[in-house]
Coordinates of C-alpha atoms in Angstrom, one line a residue:
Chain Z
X1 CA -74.4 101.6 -17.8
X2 CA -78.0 101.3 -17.1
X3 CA -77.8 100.1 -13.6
X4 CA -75.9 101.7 -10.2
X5 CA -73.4 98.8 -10.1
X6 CA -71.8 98.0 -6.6
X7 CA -68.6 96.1 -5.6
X8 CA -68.4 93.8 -4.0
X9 CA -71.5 92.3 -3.2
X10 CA -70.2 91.3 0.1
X11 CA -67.1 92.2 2.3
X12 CA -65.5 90.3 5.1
X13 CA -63.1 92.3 7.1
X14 CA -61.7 91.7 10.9
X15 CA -62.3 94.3 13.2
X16 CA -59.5 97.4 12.3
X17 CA -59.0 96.3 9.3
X18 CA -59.8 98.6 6.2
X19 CA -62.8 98.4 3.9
X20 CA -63.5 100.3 0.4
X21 CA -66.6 99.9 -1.2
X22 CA -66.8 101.0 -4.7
X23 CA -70.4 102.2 -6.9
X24 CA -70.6 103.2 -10.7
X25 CA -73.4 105.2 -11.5
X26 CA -75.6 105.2 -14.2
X27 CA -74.1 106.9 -17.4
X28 CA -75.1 110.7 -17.2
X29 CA -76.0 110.8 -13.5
X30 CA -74.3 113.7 -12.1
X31 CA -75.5 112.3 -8.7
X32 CA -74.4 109.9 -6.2
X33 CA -75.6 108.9 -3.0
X34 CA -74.6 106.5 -0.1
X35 CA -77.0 105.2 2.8
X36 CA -76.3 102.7 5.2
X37 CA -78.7 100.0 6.2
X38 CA -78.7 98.1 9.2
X39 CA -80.3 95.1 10.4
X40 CA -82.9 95.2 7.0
X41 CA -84.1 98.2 8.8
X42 CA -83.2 102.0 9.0
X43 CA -81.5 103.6 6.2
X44 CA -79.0 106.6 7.1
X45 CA -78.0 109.0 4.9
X46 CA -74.5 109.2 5.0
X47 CA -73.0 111.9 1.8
X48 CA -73.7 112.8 -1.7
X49 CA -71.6 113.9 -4.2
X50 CA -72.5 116.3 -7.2
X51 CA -70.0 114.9 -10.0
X52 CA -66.5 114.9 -8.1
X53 CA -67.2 117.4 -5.6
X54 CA -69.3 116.6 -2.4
X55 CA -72.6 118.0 -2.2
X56 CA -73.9 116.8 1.3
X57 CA -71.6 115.3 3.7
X58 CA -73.9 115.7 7.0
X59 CA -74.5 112.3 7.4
X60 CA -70.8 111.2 7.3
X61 CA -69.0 109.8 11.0
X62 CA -66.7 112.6 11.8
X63 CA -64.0 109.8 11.8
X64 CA -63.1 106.5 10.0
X65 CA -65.0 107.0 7.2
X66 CA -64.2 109.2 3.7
X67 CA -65.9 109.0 0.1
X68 CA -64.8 110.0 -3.6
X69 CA -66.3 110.8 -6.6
X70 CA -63.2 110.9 -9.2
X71 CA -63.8 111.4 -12.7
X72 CA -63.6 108.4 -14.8
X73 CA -63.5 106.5 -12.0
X74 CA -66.3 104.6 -9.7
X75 CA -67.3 106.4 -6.9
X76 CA -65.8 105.0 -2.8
X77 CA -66.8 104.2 0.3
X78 CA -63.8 104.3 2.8
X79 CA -63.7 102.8 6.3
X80 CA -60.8 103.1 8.5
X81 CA -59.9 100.8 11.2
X82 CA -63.5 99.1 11.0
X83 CA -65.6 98.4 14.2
X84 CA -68.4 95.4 14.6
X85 CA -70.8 98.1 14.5
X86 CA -69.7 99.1 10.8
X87 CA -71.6 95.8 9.6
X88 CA -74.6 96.7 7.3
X89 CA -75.6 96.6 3.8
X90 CA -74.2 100.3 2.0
X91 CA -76.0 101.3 -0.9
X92 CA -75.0 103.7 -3.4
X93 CA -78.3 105.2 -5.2
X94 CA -77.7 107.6 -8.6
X95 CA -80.1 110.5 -10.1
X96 CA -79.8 112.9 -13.1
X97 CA -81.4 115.9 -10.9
X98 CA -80.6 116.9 -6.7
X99 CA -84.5 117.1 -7.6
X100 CA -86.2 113.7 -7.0
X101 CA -89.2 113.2 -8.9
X102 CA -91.4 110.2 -10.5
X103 CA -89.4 111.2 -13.7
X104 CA -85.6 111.0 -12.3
X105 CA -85.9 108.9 -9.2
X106 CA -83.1 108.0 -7.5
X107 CA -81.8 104.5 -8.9
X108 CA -80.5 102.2 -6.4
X109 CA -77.3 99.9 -6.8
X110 CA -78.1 96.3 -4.5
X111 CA -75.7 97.1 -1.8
X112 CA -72.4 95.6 -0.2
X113 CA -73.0 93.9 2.2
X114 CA -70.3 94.7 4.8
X115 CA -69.9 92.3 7.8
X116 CA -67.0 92.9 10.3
X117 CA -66.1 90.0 12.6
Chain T
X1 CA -100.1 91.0 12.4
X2 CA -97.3 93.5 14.1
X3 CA -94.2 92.6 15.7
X4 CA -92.5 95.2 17.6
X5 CA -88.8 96.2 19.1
X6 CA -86.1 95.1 17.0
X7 CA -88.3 93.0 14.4
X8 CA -89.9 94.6 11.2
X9 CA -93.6 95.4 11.5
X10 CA -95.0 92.8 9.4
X11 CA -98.3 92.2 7.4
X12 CA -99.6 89.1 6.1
X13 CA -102.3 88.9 3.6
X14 CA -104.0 86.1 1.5
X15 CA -103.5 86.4 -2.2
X16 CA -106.1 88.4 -4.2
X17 CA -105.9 91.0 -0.5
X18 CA -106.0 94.3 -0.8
X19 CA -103.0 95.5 1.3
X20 CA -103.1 98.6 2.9
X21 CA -98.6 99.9 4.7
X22 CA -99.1 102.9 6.5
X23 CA -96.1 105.5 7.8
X24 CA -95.4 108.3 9.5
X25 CA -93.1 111.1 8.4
X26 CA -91.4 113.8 10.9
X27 CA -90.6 116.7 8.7
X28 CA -93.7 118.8 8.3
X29 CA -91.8 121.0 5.4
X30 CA -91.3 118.0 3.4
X31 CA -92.8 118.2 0.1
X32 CA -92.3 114.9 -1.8
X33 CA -92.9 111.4 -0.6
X34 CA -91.6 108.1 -2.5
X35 CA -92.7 104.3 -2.0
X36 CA -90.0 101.7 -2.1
X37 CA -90.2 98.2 -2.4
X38 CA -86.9 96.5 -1.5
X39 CA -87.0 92.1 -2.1
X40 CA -84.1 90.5 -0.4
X41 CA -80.9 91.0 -1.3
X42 CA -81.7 93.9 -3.6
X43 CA -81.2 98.1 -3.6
X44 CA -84.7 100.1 -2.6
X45 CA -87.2 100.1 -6.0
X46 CA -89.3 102.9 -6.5
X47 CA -92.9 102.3 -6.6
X48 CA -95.1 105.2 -6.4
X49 CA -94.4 109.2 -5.5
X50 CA -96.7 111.6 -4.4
X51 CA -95.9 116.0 -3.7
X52 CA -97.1 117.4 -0.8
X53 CA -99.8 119.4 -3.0
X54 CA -101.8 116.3 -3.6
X55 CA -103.5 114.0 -1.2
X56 CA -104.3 110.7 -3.2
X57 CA -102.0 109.6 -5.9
X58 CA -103.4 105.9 -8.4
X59 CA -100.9 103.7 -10.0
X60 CA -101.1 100.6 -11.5
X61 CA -102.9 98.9 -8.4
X62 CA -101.4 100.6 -5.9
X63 CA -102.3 104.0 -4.6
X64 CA -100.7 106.3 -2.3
X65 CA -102.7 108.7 0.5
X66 CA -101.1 111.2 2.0
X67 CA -102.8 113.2 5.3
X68 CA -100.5 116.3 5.5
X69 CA -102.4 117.0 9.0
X70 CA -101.2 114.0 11.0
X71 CA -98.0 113.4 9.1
X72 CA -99.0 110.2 7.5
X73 CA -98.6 108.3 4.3
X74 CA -100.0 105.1 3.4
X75 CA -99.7 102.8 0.4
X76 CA -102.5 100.4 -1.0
X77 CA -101.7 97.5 -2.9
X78 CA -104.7 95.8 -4.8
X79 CA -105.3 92.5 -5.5
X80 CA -102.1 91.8 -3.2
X81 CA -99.3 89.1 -5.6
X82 CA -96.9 86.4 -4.0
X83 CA -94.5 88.6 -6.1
X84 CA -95.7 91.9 -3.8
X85 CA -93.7 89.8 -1.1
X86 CA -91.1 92.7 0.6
X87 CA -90.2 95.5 2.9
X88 CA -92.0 98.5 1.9
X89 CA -90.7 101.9 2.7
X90 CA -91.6 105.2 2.4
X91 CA -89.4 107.9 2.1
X92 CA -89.5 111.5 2.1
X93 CA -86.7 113.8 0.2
X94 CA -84.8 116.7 2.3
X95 CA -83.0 119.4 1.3
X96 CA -80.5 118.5 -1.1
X97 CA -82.5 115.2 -2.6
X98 CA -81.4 113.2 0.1
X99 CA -84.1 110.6 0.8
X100 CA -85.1 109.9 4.9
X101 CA -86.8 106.8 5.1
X102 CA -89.1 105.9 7.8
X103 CA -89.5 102.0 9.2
X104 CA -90.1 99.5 6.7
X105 CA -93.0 96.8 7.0
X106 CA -92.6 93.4 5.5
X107 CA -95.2 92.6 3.7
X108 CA -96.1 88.4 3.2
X109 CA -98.1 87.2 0.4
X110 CA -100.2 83.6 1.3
X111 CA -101.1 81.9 -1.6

């Protein structure tokens, strides 16, 4: 498609349940990024993928959380046993080039918004 | 005006304004800066880009400045909209194309 597509627009877990958050990119991306945003603030850089495999995975929790990439597939967000501090607005962003520029930005999906109670 | 601690700075302007959202960066090796404009309940929109070889960059009334010396990036917005109503953020890209943004400022249109 023409736009990053996320589902769903809004999650409602209890705290330690699961939560999977899913993003297709636009048709001929070969990248995929997923940043966190908290509070309409900060957003944190949490992993990258370069088709399937991941490319940057530095801003990923050591625990609870895991992504994929699969082919033919929409790309995941995985959290495990959520926590109250998991709630924020995840967006998935999608670029032809690791190489942002005016001419291949990165296109952003509008988020999930992910609220734990 | 500004708010500070947990709120958004914010900056109000009267229609027909000129609007001028500054930022600082941290990484003194970055060498690309972005603009985003993100309305509520929507993904980051890219406005305006700039490379670390350039200091001014002009759009379609907006303009970015960049002062490599003290780290800084602004963005002017002429003849400020209601529709220019948002966060703005700038971003700078990292190894790897990941984007680090810095705080965002919520700029209010008064008609």
């Amino acid at each position: 498609g023409e736009e990053v597509a996320q589902t769903p627009k809004h999650l409602v877990r209890g705290e330690g349940q699961k939560a999977k958050l899913y993003c297709a990119p636009i048709k001929g991306h070969s990248y995929v990024f997923w940043y966190q945003q908290v509070l309409k603030n900060e957003f944190k850089f949490l992993i990258s993928f370069q088709n399937e495999n991941v490319f940057d995975e530095t801003g990923m929790p050591k625990e609870r959380f895991s992504a994929k990439c699969l082919p033919n597939s929409p790309c995941s967000l995985e959290i495990q046993a959520t926590k109250l501090e998991d709630s924020a607005v995840y967006f998935c962003a999608s670029s032809q080039s690791v190489r942002v520029s005016s001419n291949q930005p990165q296109h952003f999906g509008d988020g999930t918004r992910l609220s734990i109670l | 005006g500004e708010s500070v601690g947990l709120h958004l700075p914010t900056l109000s302007v009267q229609e027909g304004d000129n609007s001028i959202i500054n930022c600082a960066y941290s990484n003194s090796a970055s060498d690309y800066f972005i603009w985003y404009k993100q309305e509520s309940g929507k993904g980051p929109q890219f406005i305006i880009d700039i490379r670390s070889n350039m200091d001014k960059r002009q759009g379609q009334r907006v303009t970015v400045l960049l002062n490599k010396t003290v780290k800084h990036l602004s963005l002017q917005i002429a003849a400020t909209q209601p529709g220019d109503s948002a966060v703005y953020f700038c971003a700078e890209t990292h190894q790897g194309g990941k984007l680090i943004f810095g705080q965002g400022t919520e700029l209010s249109v008064k008609p």
